[in-house]
Amino acid sequence: MDKKLILIDGNSLFFRAYFATAYSGNLMHNKAGLHTNALYGFSAMLMKILDEHQFTHLFVAFDTGKKTFRHDQFEHYKAGRKATPPELLEQFPYVFRILNAARVAHFSLSGYEADDLIGTYAKRAEEQGFEVQILTSDRDMLQLISDKVTVRLTKKGLSELEDNTPAMLQEKYQLTASQIPDLKGLMGDTSDNIIGIPGVGEKTAVKLLGQYGSIEGIYEHIDELKGKQKERFVEYEDLAFKSRKLATIETNVPVEASVEDMKYDDVDAVALTEIFQELDFQSFIKKLNLRQSVLEQNGTDESMGGLLEGLEESNELLVVDKITADMLPDNCALTVEIPTSNYHQAHVEGFAVVNETTRFYVPFMIAKKSEAFLAWLADESKQKAMFDYKKATVGLEWHDIALNGASFDLMLAGYILDSTYTQDEIAPLAASKGYDVAFVENIYGKGAKFAVPETPVVAQYAIDAAHAVWYLKADLENELKANGQYELYQDLEMPLAHVLGDMEFAGIHVNRKTLDNMSDDMEARIGKLEANIHELAGTDFNIGSPKQLGVILFEKLGLPVIKKTKTGYSTAADVLEQLRTAHPIIEDLLMYRQLTKLKSTYIDGLRNVIFDDGKIHTIYKQAQTSTGRISSIEPNLQNIPIRLEEGKLIRKAFEPSDKERWIFAADYSQIELRVLAHIAKIPALIDAFKHGRDIHTETAVRVFEVEPDEVTSNMRRQAKAVNFGIIYGISDFGLSQQLGIPVAQAKQFIEKYFQSFPEIKAYMKETIGYAREHGYVKTLFDRKRYIPEIRSKNYNERSFGERAALNAPIQGSAADIIKFAMIEIERAIEAEELQSKLLLQVHDELIFDVVDSEKDRIAELVSEKMEAAVTLDVPLKVDYAFGRTWYDAK
DNA sequence: GCGAAGTA
DNA sequence: TACTTCGC
């Protein structure tokens, strides 16, 4: 490659990286609470440049932040600039650490700005025959353009770059590079507080420079100007020249380092990984990782071998084609390679088995024919440390292979230690402890590029993964014990994974015909609504596009704008609701929205995921939510409609596995409020629950200070909303949105609520104090949620942290409770050899497939186990019902 | 509030 | 990616 120098304007890009994301609300931060958005944007740009590797020399210039020669010459220079936000300031030291680790030349020089350093090196490098590229978001830099120097300006954000050459400058501004300072001298630059000639903007300046070439040229022909314009130019002559001088980049800064000092070699991958780890930049670690493996494969850089500790041992790679009993250990780590994320009816690639004395990979084709291996897999007494053992167990169950003896699950252990750790792969967790494991995406690709590579590649990965699991086991178990969380992990999450796996594999029967009929019906109704809406709008447009809909409603029909989004008008349901009386089109729109959602997400969505066995097999994610709840994907069976009758009909398609059987649904009544009453020790609520009184009415009585028989339905509705607000941790703003009332009134409601239940106020104070001190909060059963935001200096962030601190113990404890119940119920069903099965969990509700003869026993057993799952100061109450479909079990 | 999913 | 909507 010819000599090529890239010059990066560190200050301008770092600021741009910050402000490009700072306005979007929540700033990124790492686990320690440090803001990281600017570092993220900057690192992304740096990694991209390094990846493309289109250069030989590289330099990043910074300002010193101190006075420069420009301030000395002109007192107003850069006056009126807002102070740098503390959220940005705190990120600065890390930029230098990142650049050091990436081994990129960088410095600043007292008395000069980054521009001047870049100007100086651009000129020198050009003279030495370099091709030069300048990366900046500062348009002033355009003056440095030449045949050998291009300026890449950031467009929106940091990812889009625009190359500027002399020809492009001519085309866009009809100016040469050397005329840029003249342009600034005339029109000024508000960002640097360069004044220019008042009343002269870009248009005038470009026109005059086109005519006369420079500021000097203009003044030579000053008599050709007329009237007011001439007066201005005469009056501000001095200012024009001074402004130009300020806008002119210095190209003769007395710098010590030579261009040759900027020659680039390569990153220090270990150091860089370490910093990215500290910043929680997993995607960059992934990139570095991939870069390393490419380097290693090409063998171009020997020093890169053994990047991280623990890698040395994985050098001997053993793919076996024969298994004997003596190869199979009593205690080891096991990885079961299932390349797809959905493991139902999925392809299994192979197994890796690792401990101190064992290390081999066996392809599935061979393993499944080995009686010794199958017996070993099934043997409960052979202990296997794994990552996501539910995936392995269910994946193998589809192939009629039993897997028992899971002694450890790295995914669950990691999640219990930190519920914000929700990766479903080994690499990040392994890397944080110094083990090098590839990312799944780098082995198998994703999307259209998904492919299973050669066996040795998979084998290496599977062995690395097993290796990490094996050596991390003791570490994480010790951490769990030290944190008092071992029981939660061992007695709750581990057995729960088994229960969830059984539920997933069992699946729930869904009647395709029922859905087909609904789909046809919907299609007809949606067609009619669509025609009606187009008719009422007076034009055809895409109703599903919020953008197009906004134009129709608020421009064509002139309806009042209630709410705006970042990019335009909001057309959300609550907005449309308020416009209901304003135009007949709204009614149809709301119905259209409702029906298209039902059809696409639920009717068609569910039809697409029915397996050959006529059932839907969801996957429960056990290490996903920050509160400890489980979530359900492909499909999500935890958000099947229930509130509106129209949607609720979907549930008619969910049937038992046999027409003699029943769907049984049992749900906790008000579990979160009961947990709140218990945790915050609220006598009024505890008493109400003990005596079975209506809790929302009870709340209304206290908040509105009326007698129980005076509570109107509206009062109860509002009290209920506040109760929910507490449970879901919403803000006064959220509550105001919910109830359609002013924020101030919502705030009042909340205050009144606290006065009514002073124990809640005490609980809040205590919990927030605890969170601030420890950085996390805990549930009744020691599930932790880390909340770095609680220490934020930013009000919105801190408020979010406080709400999370209050909410997590409540929601999380409720999640713990139903998990205990599920384990107990499954044990009882097994012990009594019942044929009925637990199928679904919807946060506070369990759904079963029940044999007719077991109806009474299941109802008794389930409600008992659920109510007795834990003992609190309030009773737990369970409601239940049977039906021939899920719809009817109400 | 969170999490999943569909559409543009 | 942004917006919308479903559940708890």
Coordinates of C-alpha atoms in Angstrom, one line a residue, chain A residues 128-343:
Chain A
Q128 CA 6.4 13.8 1.9
G129 CA 4.2 12.1 -0.7
F130 CA 1.5 10.7 1.5
E131 CA -2.1 10.4 0.6
V132 CA -4.0 12.1 3.5
Q133 CA -7.5 11.6 4.8
I134 CA -9.0 13.8 7.6
L135 CA -11.9 12.6 9.7
T136 CA -13.9 15.2 11.4
S137 CA -17.3 16.7 11.9
D138 CA -16.0 20.2 11.7
R139 CA -16.7 21.9 8.3
D140 CA -13.9 24.3 8.8
M141 CA -11.5 21.5 7.9
L142 CA -12.7 21.8 4.3
Q143 CA -10.0 24.4 3.8
L144 CA -7.4 21.7 4.1
I145 CA -8.6 19.9 1.0
S146 CA -6.2 19.4 -1.9
D147 CA -5.4 16.9 -4.6
K148 CA -3.7 14.7 -2.0
V149 CA -5.9 15.6 1.1
T150 CA -9.5 14.6 1.4
V151 CA -11.8 15.5 4.3
R152 CA -14.3 13.0 5.5
L153 CA -17.2 14.7 7.2
T154 CA -19.6 12.9 9.4
K155 CA -23.2 13.1 8.3
K156 CA -25.9 12.3 10.8
G157 CA -24.5 10.4 13.7
L158 CA -21.0 9.0 13.2
S159 CA -21.5 6.0 10.9
E160 CA -22.2 7.9 7.7
L161 CA -19.2 9.6 6.2
E162 CA -19.0 12.0 3.3
D163 CA -15.8 12.3 1.3
N164 CA -14.9 15.8 0.2
T165 CA -12.5 16.5 -2.7
P166 CA -11.6 19.7 -4.5
A167 CA -14.2 18.9 -7.2
M168 CA -16.9 18.3 -4.7
L169 CA -16.2 21.5 -2.9
Q170 CA -16.4 23.4 -6.2
E171 CA -19.7 21.7 -6.9
K172 CA -21.3 22.3 -3.5
Y173 CA -20.1 25.7 -2.6
Q174 CA -18.5 27.0 -5.9
L175 CA -15.4 27.6 -3.8
T176 CA -11.9 26.4 -3.5
A177 CA -10.4 25.1 -0.3
S178 CA -8.4 28.3 0.3
Q179 CA -11.6 30.4 0.1
I180 CA -13.2 28.6 3.1
P181 CA -11.6 30.9 5.7
D182 CA -12.8 33.9 3.6
L183 CA -16.2 32.5 3.7
K184 CA -16.2 32.1 7.5
G185 CA -14.6 35.6 7.8
L186 CA -17.7 37.0 6.0
M187 CA -20.5 34.9 7.3
G188 CA -19.1 34.1 10.7
D189 CA -19.6 30.8 12.7
T190 CA -21.9 30.8 15.7
S191 CA -20.4 27.7 17.1
D192 CA -17.0 29.3 17.6
N193 CA -18.5 32.8 18.2
I194 CA -16.8 34.1 15.1
I195 CA -18.9 37.1 14.2
G196 CA -18.1 37.9 10.6
I197 CA -19.9 40.8 8.9
P198 CA -23.4 41.2 10.4
G199 CA -26.1 40.7 7.9
V200 CA -23.9 38.6 5.6
G201 CA -25.0 34.9 5.3
E202 CA -23.7 32.0 3.3
K203 CA -25.5 33.1 0.1
T204 CA -24.1 36.6 0.0
A205 CA -20.6 35.4 1.0
V206 CA -20.5 32.7 -1.7
K207 CA -21.7 35.1 -4.3
L208 CA -19.2 37.8 -3.5
L209 CA -16.3 35.4 -3.2
G210 CA -17.3 33.9 -6.6
Q211 CA -17.0 37.4 -8.0
Y212 CA -14.0 38.8 -6.3
G213 CA -12.0 35.7 -5.1
S214 CA -11.2 36.8 -1.6
I215 CA -11.9 39.3 1.1
E216 CA -9.1 41.4 -0.2
G217 CA -10.7 41.2 -3.7
I218 CA -14.0 42.4 -2.3
Y219 CA -12.4 45.4 -0.7
E220 CA -10.5 46.3 -3.8
H221 CA -13.8 46.6 -5.6
I222 CA -15.7 48.0 -2.6
D223 CA -17.2 50.7 -4.8
E224 CA -19.1 48.1 -6.8
L225 CA -21.2 47.3 -3.8
K226 CA -24.3 49.2 -3.1
G227 CA -26.3 50.8 -0.3
K228 CA -26.6 49.1 3.1
Q229 CA -24.4 46.3 2.0
K230 CA -21.5 48.6 1.2
E231 CA -22.0 50.5 4.5
R232 CA -21.7 47.3 6.4
F233 CA -18.6 46.2 4.6
V234 CA -16.9 49.5 5.2
E235 CA -17.9 49.5 8.9
Y236 CA -16.8 46.0 9.6
E237 CA -13.7 45.7 7.5
D238 CA -11.5 45.1 10.5
L239 CA -13.8 42.4 11.8
A240 CA -13.9 40.6 8.5
F241 CA -10.2 40.2 8.4
K242 CA -10.0 39.3 12.0
S243 CA -12.7 36.6 11.7
R244 CA -10.9 35.1 8.7
K245 CA -7.8 34.9 10.7
L246 CA -9.6 33.0 13.5
A247 CA -11.1 30.6 11.0
T248 CA -7.8 29.9 9.3
I249 CA -6.2 26.7 10.4
E250 CA -2.5 27.0 11.3
T251 CA -0.3 24.7 9.3
N252 CA 3.0 25.5 10.8
V253 CA 2.6 24.4 14.4
P254 CA 6.0 23.7 16.1
V255 CA 5.4 20.0 16.7
E256 CA 8.0 17.5 17.8
A257 CA 6.6 14.2 16.5
S258 CA 7.2 13.4 12.8
V259 CA 4.7 11.9 10.5
E260 CA 6.8 8.7 10.5
D261 CA 6.1 8.4 14.3
M262 CA 2.5 7.8 13.4
K263 CA 3.2 4.6 11.6
Y264 CA 0.6 2.1 12.7
D265 CA 1.3 -1.5 13.7
D266 CA -1.6 -3.2 15.5
V267 CA -3.8 -3.1 18.6
D268 CA -2.8 -4.5 21.9
A269 CA -5.8 -6.9 21.9
V270 CA -5.4 -7.9 25.5
A271 CA -5.4 -4.4 26.8
L272 CA -8.2 -3.3 24.5
T273 CA -10.4 -6.3 25.5
E274 CA -9.8 -5.4 29.1
I275 CA -11.0 -1.8 28.7
F276 CA -14.0 -2.8 26.6
Q277 CA -14.8 -5.3 29.3
E278 CA -14.8 -2.5 31.8
L279 CA -17.1 -0.5 29.6
D280 CA -19.4 -3.5 28.8
F281 CA -18.8 -3.1 25.1
Q282 CA -19.4 -6.8 24.3
S283 CA -19.9 -6.2 20.5
F284 CA -16.4 -4.8 20.2
I285 CA -14.9 -7.6 22.2
K286 CA -16.6 -9.9 19.7
K287 CA -15.1 -7.9 16.8
L288 CA -11.6 -8.1 18.4
N289 CA -12.1 -11.7 18.9
L290 CA -12.9 -12.3 15.3
R291 CA -10.0 -10.2 14.2
Q292 CA -7.7 -12.3 16.4
S293 CA -9.0 -15.6 15.0
V294 CA -8.5 -14.4 11.4
L295 CA -4.9 -13.3 12.3
E296 CA -4.2 -16.6 13.9
Q297 CA -5.6 -18.6 11.0
N298 CA -3.5 -16.6 8.6
G299 CA -0.5 -17.0 10.9
T300 CA 0.6 -13.5 10.3
D301 CA 1.2 -12.5 13.8
E302 CA 2.6 -15.1 16.2
S303 CA 2.5 -12.8 19.2
M304 CA -1.2 -12.9 19.1
G305 CA -1.4 -16.5 20.1
G306 CA -2.5 -17.2 23.7
L307 CA -4.5 -14.0 23.9
L308 CA -6.0 -14.8 27.1
E309 CA -5.3 -17.1 30.0
G310 CA -6.5 -20.6 29.8
L311 CA -6.1 -20.8 26.1
E312 CA -2.8 -22.8 26.2
E313 CA -4.6 -26.0 27.2
S314 CA -7.0 -26.0 24.3
N315 CA -4.3 -26.4 21.7
E316 CA -4.6 -30.1 21.4
L317 CA -7.8 -30.7 19.5
L318 CA -9.3 -34.1 19.6
V319 CA -12.2 -35.1 17.4
V320 CA -13.0 -38.7 18.2
D321 CA -14.9 -41.2 16.0
K322 CA -15.1 -43.9 18.6
I323 CA -16.2 -43.7 22.2
T324 CA -15.3 -46.2 24.9
A325 CA -16.6 -46.2 28.5
D326 CA -13.2 -45.3 30.0
M327 CA -13.3 -42.0 28.1
L328 CA -16.5 -40.9 29.9
P329 CA -15.8 -39.1 33.2
D330 CA -17.9 -39.0 36.4
N331 CA -17.5 -35.2 36.5
C332 CA -16.9 -32.8 33.6
A333 CA -18.2 -30.0 31.5
L334 CA -20.4 -30.8 28.6
T335 CA -21.4 -28.7 25.6
V336 CA -24.1 -29.9 23.3
E337 CA -23.7 -28.0 20.0
I338 CA -27.1 -27.0 18.7
P339 CA -26.3 -24.2 16.2
T340 CA -29.8 -22.7 15.9
S341 CA -31.2 -20.6 18.7
N342 CA -34.5 -22.4 18.5
Y343 CA -33.9 -25.9 19.6

